[in-house]
Coordinates of N, CA and C in Angstrom, one line a residue:
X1 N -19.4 11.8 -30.2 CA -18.0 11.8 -29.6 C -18.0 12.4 -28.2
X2 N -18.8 13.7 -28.4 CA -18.7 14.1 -26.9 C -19.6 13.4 -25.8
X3 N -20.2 12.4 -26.0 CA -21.2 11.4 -25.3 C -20.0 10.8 -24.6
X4 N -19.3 10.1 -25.2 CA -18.6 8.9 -24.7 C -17.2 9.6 -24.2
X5 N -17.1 10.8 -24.2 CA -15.9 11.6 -23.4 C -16.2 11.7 -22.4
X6 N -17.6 11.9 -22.0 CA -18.2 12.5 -21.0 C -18.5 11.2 -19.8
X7 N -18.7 10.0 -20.7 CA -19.1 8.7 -20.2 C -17.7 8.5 -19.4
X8 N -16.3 8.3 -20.7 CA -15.1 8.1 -19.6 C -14.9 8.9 -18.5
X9 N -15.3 10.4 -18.6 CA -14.8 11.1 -17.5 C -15.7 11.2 -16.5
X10 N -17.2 10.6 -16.5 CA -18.2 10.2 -15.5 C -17.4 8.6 -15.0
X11 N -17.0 8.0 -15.7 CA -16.1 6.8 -14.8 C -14.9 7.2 -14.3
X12 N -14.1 8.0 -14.8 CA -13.0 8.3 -13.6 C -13.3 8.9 -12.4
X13 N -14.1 10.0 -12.8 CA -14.6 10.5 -11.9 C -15.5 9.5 -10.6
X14 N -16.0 8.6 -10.9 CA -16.6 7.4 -10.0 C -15.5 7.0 -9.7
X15 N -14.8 6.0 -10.1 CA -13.5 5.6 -9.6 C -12.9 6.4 -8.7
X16 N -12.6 7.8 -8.8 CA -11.3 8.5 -7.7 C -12.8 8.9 -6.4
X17 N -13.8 9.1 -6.9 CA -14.8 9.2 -5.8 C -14.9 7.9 -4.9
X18 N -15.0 6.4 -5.7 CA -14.8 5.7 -4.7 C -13.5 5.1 -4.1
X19 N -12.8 5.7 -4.4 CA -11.2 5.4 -3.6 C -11.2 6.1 -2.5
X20 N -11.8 7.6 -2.6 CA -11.9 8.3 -2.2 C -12.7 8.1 -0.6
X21 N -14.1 7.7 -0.8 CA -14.7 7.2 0.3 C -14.0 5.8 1.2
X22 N -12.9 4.8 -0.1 CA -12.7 3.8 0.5 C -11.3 4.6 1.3
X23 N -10.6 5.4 1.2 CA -9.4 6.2 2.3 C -10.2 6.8 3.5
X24 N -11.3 7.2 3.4 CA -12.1 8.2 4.2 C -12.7 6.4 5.5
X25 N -12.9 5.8 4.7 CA -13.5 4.6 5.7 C -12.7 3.7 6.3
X26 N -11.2 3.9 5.9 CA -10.3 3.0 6.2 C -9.4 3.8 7.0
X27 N -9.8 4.8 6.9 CA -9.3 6.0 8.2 C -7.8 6.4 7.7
X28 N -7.3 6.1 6.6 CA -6.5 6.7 6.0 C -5.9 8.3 5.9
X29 N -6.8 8.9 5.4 CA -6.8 10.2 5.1 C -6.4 10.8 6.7
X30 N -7.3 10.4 7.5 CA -6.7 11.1 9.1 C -5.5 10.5 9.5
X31 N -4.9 9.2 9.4 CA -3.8 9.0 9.7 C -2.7 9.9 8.9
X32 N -2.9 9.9 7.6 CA -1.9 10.7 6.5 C -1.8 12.3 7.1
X33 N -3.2 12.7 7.6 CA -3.2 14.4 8.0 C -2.7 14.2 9.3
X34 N -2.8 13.6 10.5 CA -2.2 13.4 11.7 C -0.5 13.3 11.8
X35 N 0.5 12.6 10.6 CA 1.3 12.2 10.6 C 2.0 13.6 10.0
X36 N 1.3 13.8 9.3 CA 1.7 15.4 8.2 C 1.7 16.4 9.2
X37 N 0.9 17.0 10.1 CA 0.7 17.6 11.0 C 1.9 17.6 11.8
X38 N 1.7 16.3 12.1 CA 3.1 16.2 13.0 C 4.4 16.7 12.2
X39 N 4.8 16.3 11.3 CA 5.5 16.8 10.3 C 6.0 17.9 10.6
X40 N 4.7 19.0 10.6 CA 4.6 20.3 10.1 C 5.1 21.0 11.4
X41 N 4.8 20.0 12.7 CA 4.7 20.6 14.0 C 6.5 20.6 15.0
X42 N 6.8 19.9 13.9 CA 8.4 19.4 14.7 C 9.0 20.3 14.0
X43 N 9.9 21.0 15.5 CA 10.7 21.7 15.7 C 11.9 22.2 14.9
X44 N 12.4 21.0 14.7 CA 13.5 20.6 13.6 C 13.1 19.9 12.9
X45 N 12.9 20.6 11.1 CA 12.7 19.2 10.2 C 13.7 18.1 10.2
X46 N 12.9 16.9 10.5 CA 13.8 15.9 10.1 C 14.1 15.4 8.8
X47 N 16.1 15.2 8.6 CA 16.5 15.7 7.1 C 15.7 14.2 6.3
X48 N 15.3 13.3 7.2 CA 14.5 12.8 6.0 C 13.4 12.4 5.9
X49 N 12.5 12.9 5.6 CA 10.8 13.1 6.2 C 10.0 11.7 6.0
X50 N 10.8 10.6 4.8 CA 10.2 9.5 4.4 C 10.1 8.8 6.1
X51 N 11.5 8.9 6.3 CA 11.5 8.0 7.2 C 10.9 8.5 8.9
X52 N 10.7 9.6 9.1 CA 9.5 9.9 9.9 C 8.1 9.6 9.8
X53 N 7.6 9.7 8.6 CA 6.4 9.0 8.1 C 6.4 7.7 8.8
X54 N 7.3 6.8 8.3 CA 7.5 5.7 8.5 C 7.2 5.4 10.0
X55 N 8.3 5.9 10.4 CA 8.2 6.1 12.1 C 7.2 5.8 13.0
X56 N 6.4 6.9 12.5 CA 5.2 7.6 13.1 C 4.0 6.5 12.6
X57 N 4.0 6.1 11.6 CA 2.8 5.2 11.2 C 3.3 3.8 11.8
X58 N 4.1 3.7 12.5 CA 4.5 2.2 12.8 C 5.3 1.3 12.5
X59 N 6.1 1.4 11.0 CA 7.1 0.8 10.5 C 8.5 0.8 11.3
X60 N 8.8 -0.6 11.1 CA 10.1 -0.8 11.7 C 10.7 -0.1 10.9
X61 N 12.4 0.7 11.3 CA 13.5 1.2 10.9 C 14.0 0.2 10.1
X62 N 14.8 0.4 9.0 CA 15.9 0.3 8.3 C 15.8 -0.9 7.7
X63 N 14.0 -1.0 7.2 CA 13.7 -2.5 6.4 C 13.9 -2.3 5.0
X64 N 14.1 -3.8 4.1 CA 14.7 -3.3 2.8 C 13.2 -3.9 2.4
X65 N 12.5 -3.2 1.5 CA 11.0 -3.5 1.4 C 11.2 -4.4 0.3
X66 N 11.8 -4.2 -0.7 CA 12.3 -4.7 -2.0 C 13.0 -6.7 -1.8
X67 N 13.8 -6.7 -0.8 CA 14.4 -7.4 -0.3 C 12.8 -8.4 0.5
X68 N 12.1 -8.1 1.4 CA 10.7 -8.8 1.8 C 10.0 -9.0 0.2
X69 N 9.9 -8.0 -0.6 CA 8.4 -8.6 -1.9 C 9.6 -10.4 -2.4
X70 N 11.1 -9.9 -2.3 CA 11.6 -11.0 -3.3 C 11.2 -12.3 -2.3
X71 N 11.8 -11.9 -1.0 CA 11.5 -13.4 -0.1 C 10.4 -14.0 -0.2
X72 N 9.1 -13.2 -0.2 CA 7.7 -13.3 0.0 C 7.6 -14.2 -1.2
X73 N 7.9 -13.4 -2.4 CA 7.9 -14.7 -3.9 C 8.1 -15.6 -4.4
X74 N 9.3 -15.6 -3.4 CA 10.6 -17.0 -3.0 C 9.8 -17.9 -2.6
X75 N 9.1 -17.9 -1.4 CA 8.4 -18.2 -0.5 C 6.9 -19.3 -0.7
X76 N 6.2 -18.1 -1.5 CA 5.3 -18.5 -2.2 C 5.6 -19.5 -3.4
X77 N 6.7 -19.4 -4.3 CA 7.1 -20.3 -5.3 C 7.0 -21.5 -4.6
X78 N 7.9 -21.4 -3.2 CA 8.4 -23.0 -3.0 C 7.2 -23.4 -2.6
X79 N 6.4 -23.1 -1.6 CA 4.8 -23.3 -1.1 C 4.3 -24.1 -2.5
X80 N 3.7 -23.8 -3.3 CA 3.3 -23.9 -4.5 C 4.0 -25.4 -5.0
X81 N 4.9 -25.1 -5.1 CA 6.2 -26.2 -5.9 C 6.3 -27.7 -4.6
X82 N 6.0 -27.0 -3.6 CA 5.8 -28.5 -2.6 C 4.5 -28.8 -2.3
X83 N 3.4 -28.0 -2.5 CA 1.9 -28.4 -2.8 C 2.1 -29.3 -3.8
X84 N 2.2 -29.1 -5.3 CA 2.4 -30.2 -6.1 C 3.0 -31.2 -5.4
X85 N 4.1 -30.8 -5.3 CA 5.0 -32.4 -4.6 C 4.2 -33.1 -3.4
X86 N 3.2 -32.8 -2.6 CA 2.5 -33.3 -1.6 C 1.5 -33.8 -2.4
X87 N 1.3 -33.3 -3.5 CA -0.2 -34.0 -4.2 C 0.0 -35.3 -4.8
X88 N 1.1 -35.0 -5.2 CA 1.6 -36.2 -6.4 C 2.1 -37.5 -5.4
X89 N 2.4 -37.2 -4.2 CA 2.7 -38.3 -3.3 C 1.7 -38.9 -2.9
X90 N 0.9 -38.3 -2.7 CA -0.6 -38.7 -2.0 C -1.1 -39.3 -3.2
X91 N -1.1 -38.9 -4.7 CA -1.4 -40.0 -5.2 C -1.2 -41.8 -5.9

């Protein structure tokens, strides 16, 4: 029993090690500490820190993210749904 405890917790442990290297290579980790920093370095906290993150990494203001996944699905349904309809004509 304790073999295969040790097995799962040698795969998690791989797992968060290679997320780990894949944040470190994707330059992640330094953007998240750069932006934090900055954070940490401003004068006046700003009262809402999400949206400095935001800011600072690039994101446009006052987007409804929730509102883009539905369009995006929307989008993709119809795409899909007029593929068929283009196939079926063509044949």
């Amino acid at each position: 029993i304790n073999n295969n405890s040790n097995s799962s917790n040698n795969t998690e442990s791989s797992k968060k090690d290679d997320f780990r290297r894949y944040l470190e290579r994707t330059n992640v980790i330094d953007s998240l500490t750069k932006v934090l920093v900055g954070l940490y370095e401003e004068p006046e906290r700003p009262t809402n820190a999400i949206d400095y993150v935001r800011k600072y990494m690039g994101a446009p203001a006052n987007i409804d993210v929730d509102s883009i996944k539905k369009e995006n699905q929307d989008l993709r349904t119809q795409v899909e749904r007029l593929s068929k309809k283009s196939r079926r004509l063509k044949t």
